[in-house]
């Protein structure tokens, strides 16, 4: 999958169902949802994987989680609960190499994951 896909969504070159946007963060519904609510939350700057994070990104990563909290609230998930996941590299399930949180909700989740 193209490394540039999410940058293309940020630039509106690829359509997406955008649910949240700030100067630094964009969130949109996953094209292949794994739950009734499945939103991807990304930074607008390109960071390839968790392994590429620098200490200067700490505040930005925090903003991804604050976005997850706000979107979960807007989607009515706060009380029942939801799952937030970030995959890292192929072995961790990452297919798009621009970091993103998966916000999943609207169905039960088990632990440990499969
Ligand atoms: P990853 O496996 O990298 O953690 O997650 C990538 C996610 O991007 C997948 O859940 C996949 O369904 C989603 N995805 C891939 N291509 C597109 C697209 O063009 N639009 C949207 N909205 N989601 C996409």
PDB file of C-alpha atoms and ligand atoms in Angstrom:
ATOM      1  CA  UNK A   1       0.000   0.000   0.000  1.00  0.00           C
ATOM      2  CA  UNK A   2       1.253   3.486  -0.844  1.00  0.00           C
ATOM      3  CA  UNK A   3       3.209   5.271   1.872  1.00  0.00           C
ATOM      4  CA  UNK A   4       1.590   8.483   0.724  1.00  0.00           C
ATOM      5  CA  UNK A   5      -2.043   7.396   1.075  1.00  0.00           C
ATOM      6  CA  UNK A   6      -2.784   9.274   4.288  1.00  0.00           C
ATOM      7  CA  UNK A   7      -0.926  12.365   3.071  1.00  0.00           C
ATOM      8  CA  UNK A   8      -3.215  12.248   0.026  1.00  0.00           C
ATOM      9  CA  UNK A   9      -6.240  12.125   2.345  1.00  0.00           C
ATOM     10  CA  UNK A  10      -4.861  15.129   4.273  1.00  0.00           C
ATOM     11  CA  UNK A  11      -4.482  17.011   0.969  1.00  0.00           C
ATOM     12  CA  UNK A  12      -8.006  15.898  -0.119  1.00  0.00           C
ATOM     13  CA  UNK A  13      -6.531  14.081  -3.132  1.00  0.00           C
ATOM     14  CA  UNK A  14      -8.165  10.861  -1.898  1.00  0.00           C
ATOM     15  CA  UNK A  15     -11.721  11.144  -0.510  1.00  0.00           C
ATOM     16  CA  UNK A  16     -12.436  10.173   3.100  1.00  0.00           C
ATOM     17  CA  UNK A  17     -15.254  10.522   5.616  1.00  0.00           C
ATOM     18  CA  UNK A  18     -13.544  13.050   7.879  1.00  0.00           C
ATOM     19  CA  UNK A  19     -14.934  13.281  11.412  1.00  0.00           C
ATOM     20  CA  UNK A  20     -12.381  15.508  13.192  1.00  0.00           C
ATOM     21  CA  UNK A  21      -9.726  17.993  12.177  1.00  0.00           C
ATOM     22  CA  UNK A  22      -7.336  20.421  13.853  1.00  0.00           C
ATOM     23  CA  UNK A  23      -4.186  22.129  12.593  1.00  0.00           C
ATOM     24  CA  UNK A  24      -2.179  19.036  13.572  1.00  0.00           C
ATOM     25  CA  UNK A  25      -4.565  16.077  13.558  1.00  0.00           C
ATOM     26  CA  UNK A  26      -7.038  14.524  11.108  1.00  0.00           C
ATOM     27  CA  UNK A  27      -9.491  11.677  11.746  1.00  0.00           C
ATOM     28  CA  UNK A  28     -11.619   9.792   9.252  1.00  0.00           C
ATOM     29  CA  UNK A  29     -13.619   6.560   9.067  1.00  0.00           C
ATOM     30  CA  UNK A  30     -11.755   3.411   8.083  1.00  0.00           C
ATOM     31  CA  UNK A  31     -12.650   2.177   4.585  1.00  0.00           C
ATOM     32  CA  UNK A  32     -12.799  -1.436   5.873  1.00  0.00           C
ATOM     33  CA  UNK A  33     -14.309  -1.070   9.349  1.00  0.00           C
ATOM     34  CA  UNK A  34     -13.633  -3.763  11.940  1.00  0.00           C
ATOM     35  CA  UNK A  35     -16.346  -2.456  14.282  1.00  0.00           C
ATOM     36  CA  UNK A  36     -19.485  -0.300  13.968  1.00  0.00           C
ATOM     37  CA  UNK A  37     -17.245   2.682  14.792  1.00  0.00           C
ATOM     38  CA  UNK A  38     -13.742   2.500  13.287  1.00  0.00           C
ATOM     39  CA  UNK A  39     -11.954   5.829  12.964  1.00  0.00           C
ATOM     40  CA  UNK A  40      -8.309   6.415  12.027  1.00  0.00           C
ATOM     41  CA  UNK A  41      -6.587   9.322  13.807  1.00  0.00           C
ATOM     42  CA  UNK A  42      -3.418  10.621  12.179  1.00  0.00           C
ATOM     43  CA  UNK A  43      -0.939  13.471  12.577  1.00  0.00           C
ATOM     44  CA  UNK A  44      -0.740  15.794   9.590  1.00  0.00           C
ATOM     45  CA  UNK A  45       3.038  15.463   9.570  1.00  0.00           C
ATOM     46  CA  UNK A  46       4.435  12.279   8.089  1.00  0.00           C
ATOM     47  CA  UNK A  47       5.811   9.920  10.727  1.00  0.00           C
ATOM     48  CA  UNK A  48       6.342   6.442   9.334  1.00  0.00           C
ATOM     49  CA  UNK A  49       6.045   4.194  12.398  1.00  0.00           C
ATOM     50  CA  UNK A  50       6.185   4.310  16.193  1.00  0.00           C
ATOM     51  CA  UNK A  51       9.905   3.543  15.786  1.00  0.00           C
ATOM     52  CA  UNK A  52      10.345   6.896  14.012  1.00  0.00           C
ATOM     53  CA  UNK A  53       8.932   8.923  16.887  1.00  0.00           C
ATOM     54  CA  UNK A  54      11.247  11.491  18.485  1.00  0.00           C
ATOM     55  CA  UNK A  55      10.861  13.175  21.868  1.00  0.00           C
ATOM     56  CA  UNK A  56       9.700  16.298  20.022  1.00  0.00           C
ATOM     57  CA  UNK A  57       6.618  14.342  18.917  1.00  0.00           C
ATOM     58  CA  UNK A  58       5.449  13.643  22.486  1.00  0.00           C
ATOM     59  CA  UNK A  59       2.881  16.444  22.573  1.00  0.00           C
ATOM     60  CA  UNK A  60       1.589  15.544  19.115  1.00  0.00           C
ATOM     61  CA  UNK A  61       1.106  11.893  20.103  1.00  0.00           C
ATOM     62  CA  UNK A  62      -0.796  13.087  23.161  1.00  0.00           C
ATOM     63  CA  UNK A  63      -3.066  15.057  20.837  1.00  0.00           C
ATOM     64  CA  UNK A  64      -3.877  11.875  18.910  1.00  0.00           C
ATOM     65  CA  UNK A  65      -5.176  10.352  22.150  1.00  0.00           C
ATOM     66  CA  UNK A  66      -7.097  13.502  23.075  1.00  0.00           C
ATOM     67  CA  UNK A  67      -8.710  13.313  19.629  1.00  0.00           C
ATOM     68  CA  UNK A  68      -9.612   9.663  20.311  1.00  0.00           C
ATOM     69  CA  UNK A  69     -11.246  10.691  23.584  1.00  0.00           C
ATOM     70  CA  UNK A  70     -13.247  13.459  21.920  1.00  0.00           C
ATOM     71  CA  UNK A  71     -14.338  11.335  18.949  1.00  0.00           C
ATOM     72  CA  UNK A  72     -15.316   8.471  21.260  1.00  0.00           C
ATOM     73  CA  UNK A  73     -17.463  10.917  23.196  1.00  0.00           C
ATOM     74  CA  UNK A  74     -19.060  12.267  20.033  1.00  0.00           C
ATOM     75  CA  UNK A  75     -19.790   8.703  18.882  1.00  0.00           C
ATOM     76  CA  UNK A  76     -21.413   7.821  22.248  1.00  0.00           C
ATOM     77  CA  UNK A  77     -18.718   5.323  23.229  1.00  0.00           C
ATOM     78  CA  UNK A  78     -17.358   6.848  26.434  1.00  0.00           C
ATOM     79  CA  UNK A  79     -19.519   4.976  28.946  1.00  0.00           C
ATOM     80  CA  UNK A  80     -19.651   1.579  27.247  1.00  0.00           C
ATOM     81  CA  UNK A  81     -15.966   1.636  26.341  1.00  0.00           C
ATOM     82  CA  UNK A  82     -13.840   1.418  23.242  1.00  0.00           C
ATOM     83  CA  UNK A  83     -10.451   0.273  22.021  1.00  0.00           C
ATOM     84  CA  UNK A  84      -7.521   2.384  20.753  1.00  0.00           C
ATOM     85  CA  UNK A  85      -4.741   0.580  18.861  1.00  0.00           C
ATOM     86  CA  UNK A  86      -1.596   1.591  16.988  1.00  0.00           C
ATOM     87  CA  UNK A  87       0.080  -1.145  14.933  1.00  0.00           C
ATOM     88  CA  UNK A  88       3.840  -0.990  14.317  1.00  0.00           C
ATOM     89  CA  UNK A  89       5.563  -2.548  11.296  1.00  0.00           C
ATOM     90  CA  UNK A  90       4.345  -5.507   9.266  1.00  0.00           C
ATOM     91  CA  UNK A  91       4.581  -7.985  12.130  1.00  0.00           C
ATOM     92  CA  UNK A  92       2.403  -5.718  14.251  1.00  0.00           C
ATOM     93  CA  UNK A  93      -0.246  -5.457  11.545  1.00  0.00           C
ATOM     94  CA  UNK A  94       0.757  -2.090  10.089  1.00  0.00           C
ATOM     95  CA  UNK A  95      -0.109  -1.701   6.382  1.00  0.00           C
ATOM     96  CA  UNK A  96      -0.092   2.094   5.968  1.00  0.00           C
ATOM     97  CA  UNK A  97       3.240   3.642   6.959  1.00  0.00           C
ATOM     98  CA  UNK A  98       2.000   6.919   8.406  1.00  0.00           C
ATOM     99  CA  UNK A  99       1.276   6.481  12.104  1.00  0.00           C
ATOM    100  CA  UNK A 100      -2.389   6.252  13.038  1.00  0.00           C
ATOM    101  CA  UNK A 101      -4.522   5.338  16.003  1.00  0.00           C
ATOM    102  CA  UNK A 102      -7.419   2.992  15.346  1.00  0.00           C
ATOM    103  CA  UNK A 103     -10.461   3.988  17.437  1.00  0.00           C
ATOM    104  CA  UNK A 104     -12.825   1.003  17.545  1.00  0.00           C
ATOM    105  CA  UNK A 105     -16.188   0.824  19.244  1.00  0.00           C
ATOM    106  CA  UNK A 106     -19.774  -0.285  19.094  1.00  0.00           C
ATOM    107  CA  UNK A 107     -19.148  -3.984  19.780  1.00  0.00           C
ATOM    108  CA  UNK A 108     -17.524  -6.023  22.574  1.00  0.00           C
ATOM    109  CA  UNK A 109     -13.759  -6.567  22.504  1.00  0.00           C
ATOM    110  CA  UNK A 110     -11.935  -9.452  24.114  1.00  0.00           C
ATOM    111  CA  UNK A 111      -8.492  -9.528  25.694  1.00  0.00           C
ATOM    112  CA  UNK A 112      -5.938 -10.804  24.814  1.00  0.00           C
ATOM    113  CA  UNK A 113      -6.415  -9.914  21.145  1.00  0.00           C
ATOM    114  CA  UNK A 114      -6.117 -12.594  18.478  1.00  0.00           C
TER     115      UNK A 114
HETATM  116  P1  LIG B   1      -2.857  -0.523   9.649  1.00  0.00           P
HETATM  117  O1  LIG B   1      -3.026  -1.954   9.220  1.00  0.00           O
HETATM  118  O2  LIG B   1      -1.748   0.179   8.908  1.00  0.00           O
HETATM  119  O3  LIG B   1      -2.745  -0.365  11.131  1.00  0.00           O
HETATM  120  O4  LIG B   1      -4.211   0.187   9.282  1.00  0.00           O
HETATM  121  C1  LIG B   1      -4.441   0.765   8.037  1.00  0.00           C
HETATM  122  C2  LIG B   1      -5.928   0.992   7.930  1.00  0.00           C
HETATM  123  O5  LIG B   1      -6.159   1.869   6.821  1.00  0.00           O
HETATM  124  C3  LIG B   1      -6.739  -0.274   7.654  1.00  0.00           C
HETATM  125  O6  LIG B   1      -7.673  -0.489   8.705  1.00  0.00           O
HETATM  126  C4  LIG B   1      -7.402  -0.008   6.319  1.00  0.00           C
HETATM  127  O7  LIG B   1      -8.708  -0.513   6.237  1.00  0.00           O
HETATM  128  C5  LIG B   1      -7.372   1.508   6.235  1.00  0.00           C
HETATM  129  N1  LIG B   1      -7.352   2.035   4.890  1.00  0.00           N
HETATM  130  C6  LIG B   1      -6.570   1.599   3.852  1.00  0.00           C
HETATM  131  N2  LIG B   1      -6.801   2.334   2.767  1.00  0.00           N
HETATM  132  C7  LIG B   1      -7.733   3.269   3.105  1.00  0.00           C
HETATM  133  C8  LIG B   1      -8.365   4.334   2.385  1.00  0.00           C
HETATM  134  O8  LIG B   1      -8.117   4.590   1.213  1.00  0.00           O
HETATM  135  N3  LIG B   1      -9.276   5.076   3.074  1.00  0.00           N
HETATM  136  C9  LIG B   1      -9.582   4.830   4.386  1.00  0.00           C
HETATM  137  N4  LIG B   1     -10.503   5.629   4.946  1.00  0.00           N
HETATM  138  N5  LIG B   1      -8.992   3.841   5.094  1.00  0.00           N
HETATM  139  C10 LIG B   1      -8.080   3.078   4.461  1.00  0.00           C
END
